[in-house]
Amino acid sequence: MVRAVRADELAPSTGAWQVEATGLRVKAGSRLAVDGLDLTLGPGVHGLLGPNGAGKTTLMRALGTVIRPKGGRLHLLGRDVTDRRSLRAVRARLGYLPQMFGFYPKFTVRDYVEYMAWLREMPAAAVPAAAQRAVDRVGLTDRADSRLKSLSGGMVRRVGIAQAIVNEPDLLLLDEPTVGLDPEQRVEFRELLRDLGDTSCVLVSTHLVEDVVAACGDVLLVDQGRLVFRGVPADLARLGAHDGAGDSAAERGYSVLLRDHRSAA
Amino acid sequence: MTAHVPAATLTAYASGDLGADDAMAWPVEAHLENCPRCQDRLAELVTGPVQEILAVARTAVLAESRSGPRPARRRRLRRLSYRWLSPSVIPWALVTLIAVAAAFLLDEAFSARSSVVLLLAPVAPLSGLAVAWSRRWDPAWETVSGTARAGLDLLLRRTVVILLTVLPLLAVVGWRVGANPALWLLPCLTFTAAALLLGGLIGVSRAAALIGAAWMLAVALPALVMVRLPVLVQPESLRGWAVAAVALAGLVVLRAGDHRQHAGRN
């Protein structure tokens, strides 16, 4: 006998976009740092650029479900995160490296990464292997059992990246991940980013235009809490070919974009 | 597998009489791959040179497995401690221990005065709750608070540990000063539940500080100054405490979802 199929059985279980924000408003302290931002992000590596105080970190914190938006609509991985009941399921598939990456100095690298994997509710049997893999991927294999307080700033940053990718997240948020990394590590990190972007949605907030050009599939520019430009890295180079201030074509393109936006506003 | 390799065929295979191009060889090998019993029979049949090759291969495999990296040590106690304790648990435990001990000594020294232990009991777990899930006391708060277990799960685990520390401490001290156990237990649980409930709205640290200060200023301080045990810590009010504890605990369960995301300004 043929069974009737209900409409909700055919509905997609996840949204088309990993991040879907409409009219998003988020407060940082008493100031509205993100004010009416519209954004949709799919798989790939997205670079988030903007001047200091543009609302990049506040946006990252809202996407990381650390703070609640004051208004607007925010769907992550197909679920409405302004509804507290859906937070747990979304957070298990989320990876987040905050700008201020605090840590417990007495933990070893492995302890910390395993702890974060446990907090993200990975199955207990999968945690040790996943932690080892994450530590390997950021190049800290030989320091895996060192305490965090004995590591240099760049290494701590890499531990931060390792904890963010340990659960193979579908949505990965990295806030200033390249701070403190030496040039060689930055090249390796870009390689890792491209690798991660194949399967998941990666949002990298940075003010290093060269990182965005080298590793990101598209560029987002925010200013005063709004998305003011979206394009591909080549657009930056094209805009900066003959105009603007900066040392490379992409940097000049960035300054041209910002200037044009401000003069229009 | 029902049919095993006949003995004669297996002997022929072991001695090499059944060549690689023989049509009989491949069903024998296909069977051997999955049948431990025939593998054992074959092992008994193989001749000298093959056994030597096997011995060399075995030594090499074992050497390889020993020279790889050592597996990381499992530290169960450590893992248990970071899953259940808040990171700043030691300063808190010391403060609580000293406060309870001081209250006990005061009671011993001035037994005519109102019982300091009973006045302190309701607020004893609050200092622990204040540091249990707090941005200021947890260096990795920002990283941790965006994870699935953040808020509710961690907070409840840490609350359990706090109560497991505070209650035995109060039990010992209460027994020594001869107080009715319900007189310290019920207020203690009521205040814990109240701090968790209010904490869902304004943050647990702030709630614990607010409730603790209110009790100290409104009840404990006047009682110490007037040298009279207030009615709130007398047996007459036990019924009220019991009702409050049960009601607040129920509300905490109902409002548990409040703790999923940090309340108040960040």
Short mmCIF file of C-alpha atoms in Angstrom, two decimals:
data_model
loop_
_atom_site.label_atom_id
_atom_site.label_comp_id
_atom_site.label_asym_id
_atom_site.label_seq_id
_atom_site.Cartn_x
_atom_site.Cartn_y
_atom_site.Cartn_z
CA MET A 1 0.00 0.00 0.00
CA VAL A 2 1.23 3.46 -0.83
CA ARG A 3 1.81 5.71 2.15
CA ALA A 4 0.91 9.38 2.01
CA VAL A 5 3.97 11.61 2.26
CA ARG A 6 3.62 14.62 4.51
CA ALA A 7 4.94 17.96 3.40
CA ASP A 8 7.41 18.24 6.29
CA GLU A 9 9.06 14.97 5.28
CA LEU A 10 10.00 16.51 1.97
CA ALA A 11 11.16 19.81 3.43
CA PRO A 12 14.94 20.23 3.38
CA SER A 13 16.51 19.51 6.77
CA THR A 14 19.02 22.33 6.42
CA GLY A 15 18.78 25.72 4.79
CA ALA A 16 20.45 26.62 1.55
CA TRP A 17 22.80 28.94 3.40
CA GLN A 18 24.93 28.32 6.47
CA VAL A 19 24.42 31.92 7.54
CA GLU A 20 21.30 33.89 6.77
CA ALA A 21 20.94 37.29 8.43
CA THR A 22 18.32 39.88 7.61
CA GLY A 23 18.26 43.32 9.19
CA LEU A 24 20.54 42.03 11.95
CA ARG A 25 21.12 44.40 14.85
CA VAL A 26 23.60 43.54 17.62
CA LYS A 27 24.68 45.66 20.54
CA ALA A 28 28.24 45.92 21.84
CA GLY A 29 27.79 47.39 25.31
CA SER A 30 25.24 50.16 24.84
CA ARG A 31 26.24 50.90 21.23
CA LEU A 32 24.55 49.29 18.26
CA ALA A 33 27.70 47.92 16.59
CA VAL A 34 25.88 45.90 13.94
CA ASP A 35 22.96 47.88 12.56
CA GLY A 36 20.70 46.41 9.92
CA LEU A 37 23.11 43.95 8.32
CA ASP A 38 21.94 41.61 5.57
CA LEU A 39 24.15 38.64 4.84
CA THR A 40 23.93 35.20 3.28
CA LEU A 41 26.89 32.85 3.29
CA GLY A 42 27.23 29.44 1.65
CA PRO A 43 30.15 27.00 1.62
CA GLY A 44 33.58 28.40 0.91
CA VAL A 45 36.00 30.81 2.54
CA HIS A 46 34.68 34.32 3.08
CA GLY A 47 36.91 37.19 4.11
CA LEU A 48 35.42 39.87 6.33
CA LEU A 49 37.20 43.20 6.04
CA GLY A 50 36.52 46.53 7.67
CA PRO A 51 38.13 49.35 9.63
CA ASN A 52 38.48 49.23 13.41
CA GLY A 53 35.12 49.62 15.10
CA ALA A 54 33.17 48.57 12.01
CA GLY A 55 31.39 45.85 13.96
CA LYS A 56 33.37 42.86 12.70
CA THR A 57 33.98 41.32 16.11
CA THR A 58 30.45 42.01 17.30
CA LEU A 59 29.12 40.33 14.18
CA MET A 60 31.40 37.34 14.79
CA ARG A 61 30.21 37.07 18.39
CA ALA A 62 26.58 37.12 17.31
CA LEU A 63 27.24 34.46 14.66
CA GLY A 64 29.13 32.45 17.28
CA THR A 65 25.94 32.57 19.43
CA VAL A 66 27.87 34.23 22.25
CA ILE A 67 25.56 37.24 22.29
CA ARG A 68 21.93 37.54 21.36
CA PRO A 69 21.02 39.89 18.54
CA LYS A 70 18.81 42.79 19.59
CA GLY A 71 16.78 42.58 16.43
CA GLY A 72 16.47 41.19 12.94
CA ARG A 73 16.50 37.63 11.79
CA LEU A 74 19.44 35.27 12.16
CA HIS A 75 19.44 31.71 10.88
CA LEU A 76 22.54 29.55 11.29
CA LEU A 77 22.76 26.15 9.60
CA GLY A 78 19.09 26.43 8.76
CA ARG A 79 17.86 27.10 12.31
CA ASP A 80 16.67 30.24 13.98
CA VAL A 81 19.20 31.00 16.72
CA THR A 82 17.13 33.74 18.34
CA ASP A 83 15.13 30.77 19.63
CA ARG A 84 17.14 29.41 22.55
CA ARG A 85 15.94 25.85 22.06
CA SER A 86 17.78 25.47 18.78
CA LEU A 87 21.08 26.77 20.18
CA ARG A 88 22.39 23.45 21.41
CA ALA A 89 22.05 21.67 18.08
CA VAL A 90 23.58 24.59 16.15
CA ARG A 91 26.46 25.02 18.57
CA ALA A 92 27.52 21.38 18.23
CA ARG A 93 28.22 22.08 14.53
CA LEU A 94 29.90 25.43 15.06
CA GLY A 95 33.57 26.32 15.41
CA TYR A 96 34.56 29.69 16.81
CA LEU A 97 37.90 31.36 17.46
CA PRO A 98 37.31 34.61 19.37
CA GLN A 99 39.48 37.66 18.90
CA MET A 100 40.47 37.57 22.57
CA PHE A 101 41.34 33.91 22.85
CA GLY A 102 41.45 33.23 26.57
CA PHE A 103 42.72 29.87 27.80
CA TYR A 104 43.59 27.92 30.94
CA PRO A 105 47.39 28.18 31.35
CA LYS A 106 47.76 24.81 33.07
CA PHE A 107 46.00 22.81 30.38
CA THR A 108 48.11 21.01 27.81
CA VAL A 109 47.33 21.57 24.15
CA ARG A 110 45.70 18.15 23.96
CA ASP A 111 43.67 18.70 27.14
CA TYR A 112 42.33 21.96 25.85
CA VAL A 113 41.41 20.73 22.38
CA GLU A 114 39.79 17.61 23.85
CA TYR A 115 37.89 19.76 26.34
CA MET A 116 36.52 21.91 23.54
CA ALA A 117 35.55 18.80 21.58
CA TRP A 118 33.69 17.54 24.65
CA LEU A 119 31.97 20.90 25.09
CA ARG A 120 30.78 20.67 21.49
CA GLU A 121 29.27 17.28 22.34
CA MET A 122 31.35 15.10 20.06
CA PRO A 123 30.90 11.38 20.71
CA ALA A 124 33.40 10.41 23.42
CA ALA A 125 34.97 7.66 21.31
CA ALA A 126 35.80 10.11 18.51
CA VAL A 127 37.35 12.83 20.70
CA PRO A 128 41.01 11.65 21.07
CA ALA A 129 41.48 11.01 17.35
CA ALA A 130 39.75 14.26 16.39
CA ALA A 131 41.90 16.24 18.82
CA GLN A 132 45.08 14.66 17.48
CA ARG A 133 44.03 15.43 13.93
CA ALA A 134 43.23 19.06 14.75
CA VAL A 135 46.58 19.49 16.50
CA ASP A 136 48.36 17.92 13.52
CA ARG A 137 46.57 20.18 11.07
CA VAL A 138 47.82 23.35 12.76
CA GLY A 139 51.36 21.96 12.98
CA LEU A 140 51.62 21.54 16.75
CA THR A 141 52.15 17.78 16.82
CA ASP A 142 55.43 17.97 18.72
CA ARG A 143 53.98 20.37 21.32
CA ALA A 144 50.73 18.48 21.88
CA ASP A 145 51.57 17.68 25.49
CA SER A 146 53.07 21.05 26.44
CA ARG A 147 51.19 23.30 28.79
CA LEU A 148 49.58 26.32 27.19
CA LYS A 149 51.51 28.76 29.37
CA SER A 150 54.77 27.50 27.85
CA LEU A 151 53.71 28.33 24.28
CA SER A 152 54.48 31.46 22.27
CA GLY A 153 51.74 33.84 21.12
CA GLY A 154 51.64 32.41 17.62
CA MET A 155 51.40 28.86 18.96
CA VAL A 156 48.53 29.83 21.27
CA ARG A 157 46.77 31.30 18.25
CA ARG A 158 47.24 27.98 16.47
CA VAL A 159 45.79 26.15 19.47
CA GLY A 160 42.82 28.48 19.04
CA ILE A 161 42.48 27.42 15.43
CA ALA A 162 42.81 23.74 16.44
CA GLN A 163 39.99 24.00 19.00
CA ALA A 164 37.78 25.71 16.43
CA ILE A 165 38.20 22.96 13.80
CA VAL A 166 38.25 19.95 16.14
CA ASN A 167 34.59 19.05 15.57
CA GLU A 168 34.83 19.46 11.77
CA PRO A 169 32.30 22.30 11.98
CA ASP A 170 29.83 23.14 9.24
CA LEU A 171 30.21 26.80 10.11
CA LEU A 172 33.64 28.03 11.16
CA LEU A 173 34.17 31.56 12.48
CA LEU A 174 37.75 32.80 12.83
CA ASP A 175 38.27 36.26 14.28
CA GLU A 176 41.75 37.55 13.44
CA PRO A 177 43.28 34.07 13.14
CA THR A 178 46.61 35.21 11.67
CA VAL A 179 47.62 37.58 14.47
CA GLY A 180 51.02 36.51 15.77
CA LEU A 181 51.67 33.91 13.07
CA ASP A 182 55.00 34.11 11.26
CA PRO A 183 55.03 34.34 7.43
CA GLU A 184 55.64 30.62 6.95
CA GLN A 185 52.80 29.67 9.25
CA ARG A 186 50.52 32.15 7.52
CA VAL A 187 51.14 30.43 4.21
CA GLU A 188 50.37 27.06 5.81
CA PHE A 189 47.29 28.52 7.43
CA ARG A 190 45.97 29.77 4.08
CA GLU A 191 46.42 26.23 2.75
CA LEU A 192 44.39 24.92 5.69
CA LEU A 193 41.69 27.54 5.05
CA ARG A 194 41.26 26.51 1.43
CA ASP A 195 41.07 22.91 2.59
CA LEU A 196 38.38 23.71 5.17
CA GLY A 197 36.41 25.83 2.70
CA ASP A 198 35.85 22.83 0.44
CA THR A 199 33.31 21.33 2.78
CA SER A 200 32.15 24.02 5.20
CA CYS A 201 31.36 27.69 5.43
CA VAL A 202 34.36 29.58 6.80
CA LEU A 203 34.14 33.25 7.77
CA VAL A 204 37.50 34.89 8.46
CA SER A 205 37.55 38.35 9.98
CA THR A 206 40.82 40.15 9.44
CA HIS A 207 42.32 43.48 8.59
CA LEU A 208 45.10 41.98 6.53
CA VAL A 209 43.94 42.46 2.95
CA GLU A 210 46.64 40.11 1.65
CA ASP A 211 45.24 37.18 3.65
CA VAL A 212 41.85 37.72 2.07
CA VAL A 213 43.28 37.94 -1.43
CA ALA A 214 45.35 34.79 -0.98
CA ALA A 215 42.89 32.48 0.72
CA CYS A 216 39.32 33.70 0.37
CA GLY A 217 36.78 32.98 -2.31
CA ASP A 218 34.91 36.20 -1.70
CA VAL A 219 35.30 39.48 0.14
CA LEU A 220 32.84 41.20 2.44
CA LEU A 221 33.41 44.75 3.55
CA VAL A 222 31.58 46.13 6.57
CA ASP A 223 31.56 49.67 7.80
CA GLN A 224 29.52 51.19 10.62
CA GLY A 225 27.67 47.95 11.19
CA ARG A 226 26.49 47.43 7.63
CA LEU A 227 27.64 45.34 4.71
CA VAL A 228 28.85 47.87 2.14
CA PHE A 229 30.50 45.68 -0.48
CA ARG A 230 30.58 42.09 -1.57
CA GLY A 231 32.71 40.74 -4.37
CA VAL A 232 35.68 38.55 -5.25
CA PRO A 233 39.31 39.34 -4.35
CA ALA A 234 40.00 40.23 -7.98
CA ASP A 235 37.56 43.16 -7.63
CA LEU A 236 39.84 44.70 -5.02
CA ALA A 237 42.86 44.45 -7.32
CA ARG A 238 40.86 45.90 -10.23
CA LEU A 239 39.61 48.86 -8.17
CA GLY A 240 43.09 49.53 -6.85
CA ALA A 241 44.87 49.30 -10.19
CA HIS A 242 45.16 53.07 -10.67
CA ASP A 243 43.78 54.69 -7.57
CA GLY A 244 43.81 54.72 -3.79
CA ALA A 245 46.34 54.54 -0.98
CA GLY A 246 48.24 51.39 -0.06
CA ASP A 247 51.20 49.18 -0.93
CA SER A 248 49.49 46.56 -3.05
CA ALA A 249 46.70 46.73 -5.61
CA ALA A 250 44.31 44.94 -3.22
CA GLU A 251 45.08 47.35 -0.38
CA ARG A 252 44.50 50.30 -2.67
CA GLY A 253 41.24 48.71 -3.81
CA TYR A 254 40.16 48.37 -0.18
CA SER A 255 40.87 52.04 0.52
CA VAL A 256 39.03 53.09 -2.65
CA LEU A 257 35.96 51.09 -1.61
CA LEU A 258 35.95 52.56 1.87
CA ARG A 259 36.45 56.10 0.58
CA ASP A 260 33.68 55.79 -2.02
CA HIS A 261 31.30 54.39 0.55
CA ARG A 262 32.01 57.16 3.03
CA SER A 263 31.70 59.95 0.52
CA ALA A 264 28.38 58.50 -0.65
CA ALA A 265 27.06 58.28 2.90
CA MET B 1 31.34 -20.78 4.62
CA THR B 2 30.14 -24.33 4.64
CA ALA B 3 32.70 -26.23 2.55
CA HIS B 4 36.26 -26.02 3.83
CA VAL B 5 39.27 -26.73 1.64
CA PRO B 6 39.86 -30.49 1.35
CA ALA B 7 43.05 -31.70 3.01
CA ALA B 8 44.61 -32.94 -0.23
CA THR B 9 44.05 -29.61 -2.03
CA LEU B 10 45.40 -27.65 0.94
CA THR B 11 48.56 -29.79 1.04
CA ALA B 12 49.06 -29.24 -2.68
CA TYR B 13 48.56 -25.46 -2.20
CA ALA B 14 51.00 -25.32 0.72
CA SER B 15 53.74 -27.18 -1.12
CA GLY B 16 53.32 -25.03 -4.20
CA ASP B 17 52.02 -27.84 -6.43
CA LEU B 18 48.87 -25.81 -7.00
CA GLY B 19 50.44 -23.06 -9.13
CA ALA B 20 49.15 -19.51 -9.49
CA ASP B 21 47.75 -20.31 -12.94
CA ASP B 22 45.88 -23.38 -11.71
CA ALA B 23 42.11 -22.88 -11.79
CA MET B 24 41.87 -24.57 -8.39
CA ALA B 25 44.11 -21.97 -6.72
CA TRP B 26 41.79 -18.97 -6.68
CA PRO B 27 38.78 -20.58 -4.94
CA VAL B 28 41.22 -21.88 -2.33
CA GLU B 29 42.66 -18.40 -1.77
CA ALA B 30 39.24 -16.76 -1.75
CA HIS B 31 38.17 -19.18 0.97
CA LEU B 32 41.38 -18.81 2.97
CA GLU B 33 41.00 -15.03 3.17
CA ASN B 34 37.91 -15.35 5.31
CA CYS B 35 38.30 -18.67 7.12
CA PRO B 36 40.47 -18.69 10.24
CA ARG B 37 40.15 -22.45 10.58
CA CYS B 38 41.66 -23.20 7.16
CA GLN B 39 44.30 -20.51 7.81
CA ASP B 40 45.37 -22.48 10.89
CA ARG B 41 45.43 -25.72 8.93
CA LEU B 42 47.53 -24.06 6.24
CA ALA B 43 49.98 -22.70 8.83
CA GLU B 44 50.68 -26.24 10.01
CA LEU B 45 51.29 -27.43 6.47
CA VAL B 46 53.71 -24.77 5.19
CA THR B 47 57.34 -25.74 4.80
CA GLY B 48 60.61 -24.26 6.07
CA PRO B 49 61.31 -21.33 3.69
CA VAL B 50 57.78 -19.95 3.94
CA GLN B 51 57.90 -20.13 7.73
CA GLU B 52 61.15 -18.18 7.71
CA ILE B 53 59.64 -15.42 5.57
CA LEU B 54 56.66 -15.25 7.92
CA ALA B 55 58.94 -15.02 10.96
CA VAL B 56 60.89 -12.14 9.40
CA ALA B 57 57.67 -10.31 8.49
CA ARG B 58 56.32 -10.75 12.01
CA THR B 59 59.46 -9.31 13.59
CA ALA B 60 59.39 -6.36 11.21
CA VAL B 61 55.72 -5.58 11.95
CA LEU B 62 56.30 -5.76 15.70
CA ALA B 63 59.39 -3.51 15.47
CA GLU B 64 57.43 -0.98 13.43
CA SER B 65 54.58 -0.91 15.94
CA ARG B 66 57.04 -0.27 18.79
CA SER B 67 58.97 2.54 17.10
CA GLY B 68 55.88 4.70 16.39
CA PRO B 69 54.86 7.52 18.72
CA ARG B 70 53.78 6.45 22.16
CA PRO B 71 50.03 6.74 22.68
CA ALA B 72 49.11 9.73 24.84
CA ARG B 73 48.43 8.93 28.47
CA ARG B 74 44.74 8.98 29.45
CA ARG B 75 44.32 11.18 32.47
CA ARG B 76 40.89 10.37 33.78
CA LEU B 77 41.12 12.46 36.93
CA ARG B 78 42.12 15.56 35.00
CA ARG B 79 39.37 15.03 32.51
CA LEU B 80 36.84 14.58 35.28
CA SER B 81 38.03 17.74 37.02
CA TYR B 82 37.73 20.00 34.00
CA ARG B 83 34.32 18.65 33.16
CA TRP B 84 32.90 19.28 36.62
CA LEU B 85 34.83 22.10 38.29
CA SER B 86 34.82 25.76 37.46
CA PRO B 87 38.32 27.01 36.60
CA SER B 88 38.57 29.28 39.64
CA VAL B 89 37.36 26.68 42.13
CA ILE B 90 40.32 26.75 44.52
CA PRO B 91 40.12 30.40 45.65
CA TRP B 92 36.39 29.96 46.08
CA ALA B 93 36.76 26.77 48.13
CA LEU B 94 39.28 28.48 50.42
CA VAL B 95 37.05 31.52 50.97
CA THR B 96 34.08 29.33 51.81
CA LEU B 97 36.11 27.12 54.11
CA ILE B 98 37.51 30.08 56.02
CA ALA B 99 34.10 31.76 56.32
CA VAL B 100 32.43 28.64 57.66
CA ALA B 101 35.32 27.94 60.04
CA ALA B 102 35.22 31.52 61.32
CA ALA B 103 31.47 31.30 61.89
CA PHE B 104 31.97 28.06 63.78
CA LEU B 105 34.69 29.54 66.01
CA LEU B 106 32.51 32.57 66.77
CA ASP B 107 29.67 30.26 67.78
CA GLU B 108 31.99 28.24 70.01
CA ALA B 109 33.45 31.34 71.65
CA PHE B 110 30.21 33.21 72.25
CA SER B 111 27.57 30.56 72.60
CA ALA B 112 25.10 33.02 74.11
CA ARG B 113 24.98 35.10 70.94
CA SER B 114 22.88 34.30 67.89
CA SER B 115 24.25 31.43 65.82
CA VAL B 116 26.59 32.80 63.14
CA VAL B 117 26.66 29.41 61.43
CA LEU B 118 22.91 29.51 60.85
CA LEU B 119 23.10 33.08 59.62
CA LEU B 120 25.89 32.18 57.19
CA ALA B 121 24.40 28.92 55.88
CA PRO B 122 22.06 30.42 53.25
CA VAL B 123 24.82 32.43 51.59
CA ALA B 124 27.57 29.80 51.85
CA PRO B 125 27.08 28.40 48.30
CA LEU B 126 26.61 31.83 46.74
CA SER B 127 30.28 32.73 46.41
CA GLY B 128 30.79 29.49 44.51
CA LEU B 129 27.87 30.24 42.23
CA ALA B 130 29.24 33.72 41.60
CA VAL B 131 32.37 32.24 40.03
CA ALA B 132 30.74 29.16 38.49
CA TRP B 133 29.65 30.68 35.20
CA SER B 134 31.09 34.12 34.98
CA ARG B 135 32.84 35.99 32.23
CA ARG B 136 35.22 37.62 34.67
CA TRP B 137 36.34 34.45 36.43
CA ASP B 138 36.69 32.19 33.44
CA PRO B 139 39.55 33.14 31.09
CA ALA B 140 38.16 31.01 28.27
CA TRP B 141 34.59 32.20 28.77
CA GLU B 142 34.30 33.69 25.30
CA THR B 143 35.42 30.47 23.64
CA VAL B 144 33.40 28.19 25.90
CA SER B 145 30.15 30.15 25.79
CA GLY B 146 29.57 29.40 22.12
CA THR B 147 29.57 25.63 22.62
CA ALA B 148 26.75 23.16 23.00
CA ARG B 149 27.38 22.45 26.69
CA ALA B 150 27.83 26.10 27.60
CA GLY B 151 25.53 27.69 30.13
CA LEU B 152 23.05 25.12 31.29
CA ASP B 153 25.12 21.93 31.25
CA LEU B 154 28.31 23.43 32.73
CA LEU B 155 26.42 25.54 35.25
CA LEU B 156 24.45 22.59 36.62
CA ARG B 157 27.55 20.41 36.89
CA ARG B 158 29.39 23.15 38.76
CA THR B 159 26.40 23.77 41.03
CA VAL B 160 26.35 20.09 41.96
CA VAL B 161 30.04 20.25 42.90
CA ILE B 162 29.48 23.41 44.95
CA LEU B 163 26.65 21.81 46.90
CA LEU B 164 28.67 18.63 47.41
CA THR B 165 31.40 20.75 48.97
CA VAL B 166 29.29 23.13 51.01
CA LEU B 167 26.69 20.74 52.41
CA PRO B 168 29.10 18.29 54.13
CA LEU B 169 31.00 21.26 55.53
CA LEU B 170 27.83 22.74 56.97
CA ALA B 171 26.75 19.32 58.20
CA VAL B 172 29.90 18.93 60.30
CA VAL B 173 29.76 22.45 61.67
CA GLY B 174 26.01 22.33 62.26
CA TRP B 175 26.35 19.07 64.16
CA ARG B 176 29.10 20.50 66.36
CA VAL B 177 27.04 23.56 67.31
CA GLY B 178 23.99 21.36 67.76
CA ALA B 179 21.72 23.04 65.21
CA ASN B 180 18.69 21.43 63.61
CA PRO B 181 19.99 20.18 60.19
CA ALA B 182 16.89 21.46 58.37
CA LEU B 183 17.65 24.97 59.63
CA TRP B 184 20.79 25.25 57.54
CA LEU B 185 19.95 22.81 54.74
CA LEU B 186 16.67 24.36 53.56
CA PRO B 187 17.86 28.00 53.46
CA CYS B 188 21.03 26.86 51.71
CA LEU B 189 19.09 25.07 48.97
CA THR B 190 16.54 27.89 48.70
CA PHE B 191 19.24 30.49 48.13
CA THR B 192 21.02 28.31 45.57
CA ALA B 193 17.78 27.89 43.62
CA ALA B 194 17.01 31.61 43.90
CA ALA B 195 20.46 32.56 42.58
CA LEU B 196 20.08 30.18 39.63
CA LEU B 197 16.59 31.46 38.85
CA LEU B 198 17.50 35.13 39.02
CA GLY B 199 20.79 34.34 37.27
CA GLY B 200 18.91 33.28 34.17
CA LEU B 201 17.70 36.86 33.87
CA ILE B 202 20.64 38.99 35.01
CA GLY B 203 23.61 36.61 35.08
CA VAL B 204 24.45 34.17 37.87
CA SER B 205 27.32 36.22 39.31
CA ARG B 206 25.19 39.31 39.63
CA ALA B 207 22.28 37.34 41.06
CA ALA B 208 24.47 35.65 43.67
CA ALA B 209 26.00 38.97 44.71
CA LEU B 210 22.59 40.64 44.94
CA ILE B 211 20.93 37.90 46.98
CA GLY B 212 23.95 37.47 49.23
CA ALA B 213 24.18 41.19 49.94
CA ALA B 214 20.45 41.44 50.59
CA TRP B 215 20.57 38.63 53.15
CA MET B 216 23.63 40.02 54.86
CA LEU B 217 22.26 43.56 55.13
CA ALA B 218 18.63 42.78 55.88
CA VAL B 219 18.92 39.75 58.15
CA ALA B 220 22.42 38.75 59.23
CA LEU B 221 23.80 42.16 60.18
CA PRO B 222 20.81 43.30 62.28
CA ALA B 223 20.79 39.90 64.01
CA LEU B 224 24.45 40.19 64.95
CA VAL B 225 24.04 43.77 66.17
CA MET B 226 20.90 43.08 68.20
CA VAL B 227 22.24 39.74 69.50
CA ARG B 228 18.98 38.00 68.76
CA LEU B 229 18.36 35.08 66.40
CA PRO B 230 15.83 36.31 63.77
CA VAL B 231 12.67 34.34 63.24
CA LEU B 232 13.90 33.32 59.77
CA VAL B 233 16.44 30.93 61.25
CA GLN B 234 14.14 29.61 64.00
CA PRO B 235 12.29 26.29 63.71
CA GLU B 236 8.95 28.14 63.29
CA SER B 237 9.85 29.23 59.77
CA LEU B 238 10.94 25.78 58.54
CA ARG B 239 7.63 25.25 56.77
CA GLY B 240 8.13 28.47 54.83
CA TRP B 241 11.68 27.51 53.83
CA ALA B 242 10.53 24.10 52.62
CA VAL B 243 7.81 25.64 50.44
CA ALA B 244 10.26 28.21 49.06
CA ALA B 245 12.91 25.59 48.31
CA VAL B 246 10.51 23.33 46.42
CA ALA B 247 8.85 26.19 44.53
CA LEU B 248 12.12 27.80 43.49
CA ALA B 249 13.67 24.48 42.48
CA GLY B 250 10.64 23.82 40.27
CA LEU B 251 10.94 27.26 38.71
CA VAL B 252 14.65 26.69 38.08
CA VAL B 253 13.82 23.54 36.12
CA LEU B 254 11.11 25.39 34.16
CA ARG B 255 13.37 28.30 33.34
CA ALA B 256 16.51 26.22 32.70
CA GLY B 257 16.66 27.39 29.08
CA ASP B 258 17.49 30.93 30.26
CA HIS B 259 21.05 29.85 30.88
CA ARG B 260 21.73 28.76 27.31
CA GLN B 261 22.87 32.22 26.33
CA HIS B 262 24.47 34.73 28.65
CA ALA B 263 21.93 37.13 30.02
CA GLY B 264 22.32 40.85 30.39
CA ARG B 265 24.87 43.05 28.74
CA ASN B 266 28.07 41.49 27.50
#
